[in-house]
PDB file of C-alpha atoms in Angstrom:
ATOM      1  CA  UNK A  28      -8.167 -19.563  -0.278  1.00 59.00           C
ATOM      2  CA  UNK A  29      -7.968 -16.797  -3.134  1.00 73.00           C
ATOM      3  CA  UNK A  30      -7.521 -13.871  -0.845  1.00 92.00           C
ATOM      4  CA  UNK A  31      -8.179 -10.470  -3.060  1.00 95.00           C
ATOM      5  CA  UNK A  32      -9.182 -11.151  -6.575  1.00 96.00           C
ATOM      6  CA  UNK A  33      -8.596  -8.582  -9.041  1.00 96.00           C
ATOM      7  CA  UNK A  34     -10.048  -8.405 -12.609  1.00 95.00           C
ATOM      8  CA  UNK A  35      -8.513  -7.873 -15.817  1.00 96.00           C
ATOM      9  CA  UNK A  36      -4.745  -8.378 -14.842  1.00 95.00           C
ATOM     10  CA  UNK A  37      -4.014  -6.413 -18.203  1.00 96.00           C
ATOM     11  CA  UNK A  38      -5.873  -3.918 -20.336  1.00 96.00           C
ATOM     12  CA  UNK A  39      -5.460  -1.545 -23.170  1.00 97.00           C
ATOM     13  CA  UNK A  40      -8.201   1.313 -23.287  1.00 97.00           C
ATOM     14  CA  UNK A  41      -8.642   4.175 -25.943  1.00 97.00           C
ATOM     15  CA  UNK A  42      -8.932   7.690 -24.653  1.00 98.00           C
ATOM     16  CA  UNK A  43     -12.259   8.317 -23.746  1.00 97.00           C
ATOM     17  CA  UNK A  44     -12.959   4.694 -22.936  1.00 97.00           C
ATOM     18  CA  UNK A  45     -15.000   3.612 -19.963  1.00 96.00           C
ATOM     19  CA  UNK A  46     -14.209   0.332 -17.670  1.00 96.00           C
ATOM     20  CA  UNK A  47     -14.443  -0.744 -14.692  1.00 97.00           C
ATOM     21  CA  UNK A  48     -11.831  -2.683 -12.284  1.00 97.00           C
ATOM     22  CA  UNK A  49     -13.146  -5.969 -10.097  1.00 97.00           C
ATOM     23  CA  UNK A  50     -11.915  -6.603  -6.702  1.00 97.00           C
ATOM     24  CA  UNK A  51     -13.150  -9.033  -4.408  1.00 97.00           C
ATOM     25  CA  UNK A  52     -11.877 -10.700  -0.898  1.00 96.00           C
ATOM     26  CA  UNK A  53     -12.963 -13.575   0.363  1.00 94.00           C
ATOM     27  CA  UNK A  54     -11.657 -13.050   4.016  1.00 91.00           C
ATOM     28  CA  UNK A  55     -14.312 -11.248   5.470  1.00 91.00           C
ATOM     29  CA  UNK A  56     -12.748  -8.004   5.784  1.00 90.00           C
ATOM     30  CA  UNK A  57     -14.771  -4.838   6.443  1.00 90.00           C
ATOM     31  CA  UNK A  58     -12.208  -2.360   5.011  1.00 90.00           C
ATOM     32  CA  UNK A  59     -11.799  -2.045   1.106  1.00 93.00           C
ATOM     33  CA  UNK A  60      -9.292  -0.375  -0.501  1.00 94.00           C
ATOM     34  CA  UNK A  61      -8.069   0.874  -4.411  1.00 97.00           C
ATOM     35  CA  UNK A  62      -4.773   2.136  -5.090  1.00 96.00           C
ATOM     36  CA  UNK A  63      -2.731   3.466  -8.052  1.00 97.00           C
ATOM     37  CA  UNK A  64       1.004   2.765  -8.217  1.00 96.00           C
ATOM     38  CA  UNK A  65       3.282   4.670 -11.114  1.00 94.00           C
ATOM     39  CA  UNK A  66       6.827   4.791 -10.774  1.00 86.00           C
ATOM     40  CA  UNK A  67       8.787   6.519  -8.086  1.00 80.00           C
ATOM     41  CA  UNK A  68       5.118   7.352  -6.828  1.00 82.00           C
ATOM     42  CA  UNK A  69       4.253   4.858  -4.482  1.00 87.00           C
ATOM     43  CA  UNK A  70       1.175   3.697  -3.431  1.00 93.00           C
ATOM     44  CA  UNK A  71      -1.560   6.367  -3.920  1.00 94.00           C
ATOM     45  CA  UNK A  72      -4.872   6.166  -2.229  1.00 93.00           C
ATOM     46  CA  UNK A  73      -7.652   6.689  -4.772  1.00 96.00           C
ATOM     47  CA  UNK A  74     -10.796   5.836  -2.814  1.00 96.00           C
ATOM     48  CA  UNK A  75     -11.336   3.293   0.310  1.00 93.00           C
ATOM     49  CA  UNK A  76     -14.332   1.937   1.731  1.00 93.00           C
ATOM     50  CA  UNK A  77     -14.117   1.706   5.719  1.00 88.00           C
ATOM     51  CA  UNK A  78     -17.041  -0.890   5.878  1.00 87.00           C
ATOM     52  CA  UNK A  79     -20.307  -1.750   3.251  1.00 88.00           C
ATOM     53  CA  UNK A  80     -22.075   1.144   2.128  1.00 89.00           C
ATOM     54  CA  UNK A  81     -19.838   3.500   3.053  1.00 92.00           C
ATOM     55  CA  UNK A  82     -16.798   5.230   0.645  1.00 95.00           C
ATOM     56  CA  UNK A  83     -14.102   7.882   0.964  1.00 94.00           C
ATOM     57  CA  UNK A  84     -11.935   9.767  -1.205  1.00 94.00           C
ATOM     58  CA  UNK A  85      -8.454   9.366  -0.707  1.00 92.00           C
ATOM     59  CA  UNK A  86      -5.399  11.402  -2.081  1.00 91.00           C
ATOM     60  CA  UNK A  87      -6.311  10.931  -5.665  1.00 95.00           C
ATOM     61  CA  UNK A  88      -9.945  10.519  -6.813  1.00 97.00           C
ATOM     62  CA  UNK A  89     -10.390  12.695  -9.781  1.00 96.00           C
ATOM     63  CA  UNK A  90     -11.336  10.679 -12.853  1.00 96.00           C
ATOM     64  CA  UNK A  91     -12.682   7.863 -10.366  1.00 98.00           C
ATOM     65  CA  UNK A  92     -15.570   6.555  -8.780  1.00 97.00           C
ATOM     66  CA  UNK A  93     -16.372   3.231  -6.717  1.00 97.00           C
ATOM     67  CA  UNK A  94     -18.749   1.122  -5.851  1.00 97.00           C
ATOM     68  CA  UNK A  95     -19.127  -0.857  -2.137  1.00 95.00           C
ATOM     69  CA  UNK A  96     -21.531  -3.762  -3.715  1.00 88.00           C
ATOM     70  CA  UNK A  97     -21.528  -5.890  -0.642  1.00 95.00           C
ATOM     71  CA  UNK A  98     -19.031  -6.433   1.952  1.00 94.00           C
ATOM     72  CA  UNK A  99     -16.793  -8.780  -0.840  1.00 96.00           C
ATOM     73  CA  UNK A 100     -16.375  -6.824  -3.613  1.00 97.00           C
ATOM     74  CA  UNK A 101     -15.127  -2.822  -4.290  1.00 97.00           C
ATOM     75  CA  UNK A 102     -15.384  -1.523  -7.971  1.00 97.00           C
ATOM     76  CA  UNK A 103     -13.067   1.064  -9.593  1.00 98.00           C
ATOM     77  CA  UNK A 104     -14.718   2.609 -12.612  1.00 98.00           C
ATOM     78  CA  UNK A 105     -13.008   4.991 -14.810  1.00 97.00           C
ATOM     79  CA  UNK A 106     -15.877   6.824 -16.400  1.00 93.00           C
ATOM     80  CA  UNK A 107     -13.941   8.552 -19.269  1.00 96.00           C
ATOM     81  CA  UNK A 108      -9.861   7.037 -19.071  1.00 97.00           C
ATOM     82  CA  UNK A 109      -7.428   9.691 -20.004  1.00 97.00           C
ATOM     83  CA  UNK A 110      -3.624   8.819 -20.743  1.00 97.00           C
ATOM     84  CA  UNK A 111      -2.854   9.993 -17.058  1.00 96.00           C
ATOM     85  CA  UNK A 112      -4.679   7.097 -15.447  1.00 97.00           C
ATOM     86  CA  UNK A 113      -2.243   4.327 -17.013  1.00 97.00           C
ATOM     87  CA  UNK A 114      -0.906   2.783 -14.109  1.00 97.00           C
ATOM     88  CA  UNK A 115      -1.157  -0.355 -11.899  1.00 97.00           C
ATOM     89  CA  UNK A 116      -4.321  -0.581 -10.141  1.00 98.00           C
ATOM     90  CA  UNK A 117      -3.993  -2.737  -6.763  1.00 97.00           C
ATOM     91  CA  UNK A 118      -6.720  -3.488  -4.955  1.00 97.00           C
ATOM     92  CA  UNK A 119      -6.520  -4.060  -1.298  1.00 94.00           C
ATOM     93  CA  UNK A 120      -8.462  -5.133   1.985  1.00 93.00           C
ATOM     94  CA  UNK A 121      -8.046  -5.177   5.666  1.00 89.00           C
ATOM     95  CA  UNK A 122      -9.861  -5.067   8.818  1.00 80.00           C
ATOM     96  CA  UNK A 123     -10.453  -2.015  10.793  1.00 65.00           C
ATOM     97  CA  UNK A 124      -8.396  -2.849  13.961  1.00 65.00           C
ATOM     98  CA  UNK A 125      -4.728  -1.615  14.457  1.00 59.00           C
ATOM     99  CA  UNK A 126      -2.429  -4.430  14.320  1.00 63.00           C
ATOM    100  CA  UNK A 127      -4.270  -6.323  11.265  1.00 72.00           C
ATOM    101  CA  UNK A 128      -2.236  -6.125   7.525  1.00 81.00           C
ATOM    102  CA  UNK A 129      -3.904  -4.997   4.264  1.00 87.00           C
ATOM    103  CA  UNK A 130      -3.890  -7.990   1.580  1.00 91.00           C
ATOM    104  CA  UNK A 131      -3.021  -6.608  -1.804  1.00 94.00           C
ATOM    105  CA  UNK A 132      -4.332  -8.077  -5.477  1.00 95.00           C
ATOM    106  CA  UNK A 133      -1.930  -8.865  -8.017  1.00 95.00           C
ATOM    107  CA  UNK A 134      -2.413  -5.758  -9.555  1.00 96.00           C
ATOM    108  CA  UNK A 135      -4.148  -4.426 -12.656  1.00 96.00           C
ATOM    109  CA  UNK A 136      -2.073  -3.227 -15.424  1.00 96.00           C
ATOM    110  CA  UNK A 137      -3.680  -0.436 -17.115  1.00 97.00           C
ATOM    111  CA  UNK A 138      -2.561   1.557 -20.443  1.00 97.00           C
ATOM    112  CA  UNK A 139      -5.074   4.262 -21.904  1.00 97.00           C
ATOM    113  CA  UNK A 140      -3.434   5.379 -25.465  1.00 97.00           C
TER     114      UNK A 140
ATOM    115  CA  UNK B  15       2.889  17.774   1.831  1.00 67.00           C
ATOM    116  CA  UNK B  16       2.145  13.987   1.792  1.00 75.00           C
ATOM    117  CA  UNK B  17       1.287  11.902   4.551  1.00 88.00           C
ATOM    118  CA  UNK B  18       3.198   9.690   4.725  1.00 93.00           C
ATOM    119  CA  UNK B  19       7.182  10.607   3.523  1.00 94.00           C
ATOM    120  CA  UNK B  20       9.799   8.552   2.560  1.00 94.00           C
ATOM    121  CA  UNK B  21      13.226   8.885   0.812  1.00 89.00           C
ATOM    122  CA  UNK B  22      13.229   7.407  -2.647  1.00 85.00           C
ATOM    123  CA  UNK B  23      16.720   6.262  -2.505  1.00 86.00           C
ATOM    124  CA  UNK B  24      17.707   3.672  -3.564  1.00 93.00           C
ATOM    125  CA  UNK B  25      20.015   2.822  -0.535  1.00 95.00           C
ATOM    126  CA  UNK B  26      22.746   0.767  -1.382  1.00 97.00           C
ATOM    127  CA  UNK B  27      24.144  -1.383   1.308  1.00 97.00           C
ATOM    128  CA  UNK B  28      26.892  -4.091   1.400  1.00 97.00           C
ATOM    129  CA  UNK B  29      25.504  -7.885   2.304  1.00 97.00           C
ATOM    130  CA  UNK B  30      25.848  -8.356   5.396  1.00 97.00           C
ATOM    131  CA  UNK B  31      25.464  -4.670   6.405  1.00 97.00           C
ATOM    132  CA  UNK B  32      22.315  -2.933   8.822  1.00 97.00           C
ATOM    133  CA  UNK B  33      20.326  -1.264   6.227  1.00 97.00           C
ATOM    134  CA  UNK B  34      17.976   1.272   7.689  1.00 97.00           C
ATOM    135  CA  UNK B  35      14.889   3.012   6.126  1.00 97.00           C
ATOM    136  CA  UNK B  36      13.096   6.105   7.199  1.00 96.00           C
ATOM    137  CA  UNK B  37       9.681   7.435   7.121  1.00 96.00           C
ATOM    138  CA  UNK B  38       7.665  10.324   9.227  1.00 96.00           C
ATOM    139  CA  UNK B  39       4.363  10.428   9.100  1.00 95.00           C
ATOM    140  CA  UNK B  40       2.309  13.891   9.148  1.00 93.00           C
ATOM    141  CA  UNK B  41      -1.186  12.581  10.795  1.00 89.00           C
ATOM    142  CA  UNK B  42      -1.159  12.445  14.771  1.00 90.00           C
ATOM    143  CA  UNK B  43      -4.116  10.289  14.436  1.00 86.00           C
ATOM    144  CA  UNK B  44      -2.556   7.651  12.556  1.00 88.00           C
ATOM    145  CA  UNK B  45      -2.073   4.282  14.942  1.00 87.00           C
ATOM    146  CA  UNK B  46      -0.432   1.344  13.331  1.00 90.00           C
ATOM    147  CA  UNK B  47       2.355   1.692  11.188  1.00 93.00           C
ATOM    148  CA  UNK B  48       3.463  -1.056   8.623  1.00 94.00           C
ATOM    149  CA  UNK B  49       6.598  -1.768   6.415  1.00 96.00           C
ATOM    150  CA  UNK B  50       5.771  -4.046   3.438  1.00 95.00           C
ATOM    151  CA  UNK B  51       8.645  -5.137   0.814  1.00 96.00           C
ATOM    152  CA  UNK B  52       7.451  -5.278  -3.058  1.00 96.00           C
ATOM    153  CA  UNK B  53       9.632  -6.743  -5.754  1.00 95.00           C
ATOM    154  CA  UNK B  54       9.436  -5.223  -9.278  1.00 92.00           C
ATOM    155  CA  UNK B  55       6.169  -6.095 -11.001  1.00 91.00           C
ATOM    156  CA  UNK B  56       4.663  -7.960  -7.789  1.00 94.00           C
ATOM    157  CA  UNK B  57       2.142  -7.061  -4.985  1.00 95.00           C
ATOM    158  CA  UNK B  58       3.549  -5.602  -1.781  1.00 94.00           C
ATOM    159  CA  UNK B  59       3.947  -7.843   1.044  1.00 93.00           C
ATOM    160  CA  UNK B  60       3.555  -6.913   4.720  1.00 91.00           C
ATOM    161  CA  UNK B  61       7.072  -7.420   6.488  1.00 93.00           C
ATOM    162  CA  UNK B  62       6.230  -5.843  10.113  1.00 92.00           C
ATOM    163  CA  UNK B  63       3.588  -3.881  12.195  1.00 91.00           C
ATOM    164  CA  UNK B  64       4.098  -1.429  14.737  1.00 93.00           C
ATOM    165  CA  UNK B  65       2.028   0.881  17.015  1.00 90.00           C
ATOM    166  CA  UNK B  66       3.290   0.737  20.377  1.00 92.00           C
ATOM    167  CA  UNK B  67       6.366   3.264  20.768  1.00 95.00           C
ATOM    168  CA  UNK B  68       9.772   1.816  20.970  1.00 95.00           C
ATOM    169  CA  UNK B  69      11.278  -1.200  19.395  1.00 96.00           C
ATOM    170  CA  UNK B  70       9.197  -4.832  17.971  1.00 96.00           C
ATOM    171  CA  UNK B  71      11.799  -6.811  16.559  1.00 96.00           C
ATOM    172  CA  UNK B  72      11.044  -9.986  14.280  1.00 95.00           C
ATOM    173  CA  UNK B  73      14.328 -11.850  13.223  1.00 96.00           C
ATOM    174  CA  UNK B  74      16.088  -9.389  11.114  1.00 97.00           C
ATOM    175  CA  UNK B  75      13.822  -7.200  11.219  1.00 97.00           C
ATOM    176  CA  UNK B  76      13.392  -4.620  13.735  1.00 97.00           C
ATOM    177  CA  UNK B  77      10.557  -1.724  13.812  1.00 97.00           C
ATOM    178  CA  UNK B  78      10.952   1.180  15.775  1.00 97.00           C
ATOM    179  CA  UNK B  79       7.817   4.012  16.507  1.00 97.00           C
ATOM    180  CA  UNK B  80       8.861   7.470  18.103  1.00 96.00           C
ATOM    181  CA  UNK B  81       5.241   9.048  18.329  1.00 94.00           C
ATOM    182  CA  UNK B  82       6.548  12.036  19.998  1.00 95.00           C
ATOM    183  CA  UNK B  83       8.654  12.998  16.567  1.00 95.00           C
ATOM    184  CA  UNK B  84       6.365  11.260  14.020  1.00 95.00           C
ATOM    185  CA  UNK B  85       9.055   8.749  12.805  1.00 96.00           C
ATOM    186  CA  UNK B  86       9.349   5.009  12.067  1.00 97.00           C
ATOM    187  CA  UNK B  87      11.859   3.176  11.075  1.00 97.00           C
ATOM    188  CA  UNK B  88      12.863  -0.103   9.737  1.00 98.00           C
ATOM    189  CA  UNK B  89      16.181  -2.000  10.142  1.00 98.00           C
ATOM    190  CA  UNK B  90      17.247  -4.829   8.386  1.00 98.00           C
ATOM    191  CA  UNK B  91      20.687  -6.912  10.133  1.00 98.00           C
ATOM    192  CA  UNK B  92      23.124  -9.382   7.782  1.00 97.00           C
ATOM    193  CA  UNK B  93      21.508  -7.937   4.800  1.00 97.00           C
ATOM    194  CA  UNK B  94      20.702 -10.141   1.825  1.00 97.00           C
ATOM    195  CA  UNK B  95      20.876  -9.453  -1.805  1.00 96.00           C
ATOM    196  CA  UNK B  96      17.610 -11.275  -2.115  1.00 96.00           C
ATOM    197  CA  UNK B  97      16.755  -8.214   0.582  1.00 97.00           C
ATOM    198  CA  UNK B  98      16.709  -5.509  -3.056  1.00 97.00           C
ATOM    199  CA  UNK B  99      13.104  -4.253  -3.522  1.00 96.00           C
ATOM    200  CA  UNK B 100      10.982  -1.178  -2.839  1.00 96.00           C
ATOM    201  CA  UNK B 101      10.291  -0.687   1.243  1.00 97.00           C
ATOM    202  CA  UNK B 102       7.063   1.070   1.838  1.00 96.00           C
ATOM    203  CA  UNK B 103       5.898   2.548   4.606  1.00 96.00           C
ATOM    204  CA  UNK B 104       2.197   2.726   5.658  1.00 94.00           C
ATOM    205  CA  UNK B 105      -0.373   4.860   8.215  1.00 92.00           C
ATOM    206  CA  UNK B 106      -3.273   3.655   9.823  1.00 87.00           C
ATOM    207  CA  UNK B 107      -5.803   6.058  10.848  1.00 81.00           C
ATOM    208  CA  UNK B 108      -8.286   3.538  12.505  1.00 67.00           C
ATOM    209  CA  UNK B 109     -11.435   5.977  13.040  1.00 66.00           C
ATOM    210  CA  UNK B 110     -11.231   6.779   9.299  1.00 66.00           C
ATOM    211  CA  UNK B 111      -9.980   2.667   8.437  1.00 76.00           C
ATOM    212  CA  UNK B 112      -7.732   5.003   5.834  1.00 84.00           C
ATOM    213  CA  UNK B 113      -4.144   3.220   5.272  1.00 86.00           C
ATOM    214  CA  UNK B 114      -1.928   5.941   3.433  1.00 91.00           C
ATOM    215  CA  UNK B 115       1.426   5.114   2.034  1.00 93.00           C
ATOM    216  CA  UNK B 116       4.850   6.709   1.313  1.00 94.00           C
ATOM    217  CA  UNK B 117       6.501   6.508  -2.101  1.00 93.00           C
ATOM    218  CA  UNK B 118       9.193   3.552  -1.070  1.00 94.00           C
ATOM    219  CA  UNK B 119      12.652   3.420  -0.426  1.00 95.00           C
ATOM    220  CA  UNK B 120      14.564   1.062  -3.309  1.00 95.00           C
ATOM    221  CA  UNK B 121      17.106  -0.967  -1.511  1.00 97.00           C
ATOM    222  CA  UNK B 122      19.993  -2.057  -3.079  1.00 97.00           C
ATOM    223  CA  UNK B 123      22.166  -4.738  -1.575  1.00 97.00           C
ATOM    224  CA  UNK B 124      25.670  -5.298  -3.070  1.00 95.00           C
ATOM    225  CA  UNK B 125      27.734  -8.240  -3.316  1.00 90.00           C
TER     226      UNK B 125
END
């Protein structure tokens, strides 16, 4: 039972650099959901997907787009990184009733130099 | 003004002492209300839910929603040292399926 599977765990981009960041869930969860974590920032919602085929901006989506492939797996693509997106990337998922938890990644640890 | 607000801290309790975490939350929409705990360089785990008003305790743990004023809270009894880590609070607007969170409050617990 992998739960949310995030891929690279680690990666080093130039400036200017394009890549995108893997997230699947294998719990059958309609909501989808990528965050950005730098310190004494907390969690900050970049984009979420309530259900497949449909995404949202969230509090930070500038530099970002996504991608609802099917109801497993929600892509984070960072068309051209700047130094300002190094952060942790944590992808998360959840279902869309009140008392149900989001399930986080382990995180994707991004540097853009 | 974000969302979701919490102080940064850190809070530094004694073990063994009620440490207590704020957070107020801006949406009136917003339903369920979670605290997760997330150790330096890990994922955050969920610790409680709430969205009924009033109390949900779970060991020693205890959740408390006032709708009326926005405000949930977190209390932690016989703290632990093995309690130190980040406390984040989280929203829940269901018709949007959009979970917003606060920055985190860094407990500390002291020997």
């Amino acid at each position: 039972n992998a739960g949310v599977t995030q891929t690279p765990k680690f990666q080093v981009l130039k400036t200017g650099q394009s890549m995108t960041l893997q997230c699947a869930q294998d719990m059958n969860h309609n909501s989808m959901y990528w965050y950005r974590q730098d310190p004494g920032m907390g969690l900050r919602l970049i984009y979420y997907s309530a259900s497949e085929g449909t995404t949202d901006k969230g509090e930070v989506p500038n530099g970002y787009n996504v991608s609802r492939l099917n109801k497993r797996e929600f892509s984070l693509r960072l068309e051209s990184a700047a130094p300002s997106q190094t952060s942790v990337y944590f992808c998360a998922s959840s279902e869309i009733v009140r008392s149900t938890e989001a399930f986080f990644g382990q995180g994707t640890r991004l540097t853009v130099v | 003004q974000k969302e979701v607000e919490q102080n940064s801290g850190p809070l530094s309790v004694p073990e063994g002492a009620i440490a207590s975490l704020n957070c107020t939350y801006s949406d009136r929409g917003s339903q369920s209300f979670f605290w997760y705990r997330q150790y330096s360089g890990k994922s955050p785990e969920l610790i409680m839910f709430i969205y009924s008003n009033g109390d949900k305790e779970d060991g020693r743990f205890t959740a408390q929603l006032n709708k009326a004023s926005q405000y949930v809270s977190l209390l932690i009894r016989d703290s632990q040292p093995s309690d130190s880590a980040t406390y984040l609070c989280a929203a829940h607007t269901g018709t949007a399926s959009k979970l917003t969170f606060g920055t985190g409050t860094r407990l500390q617990v002291t020997l």
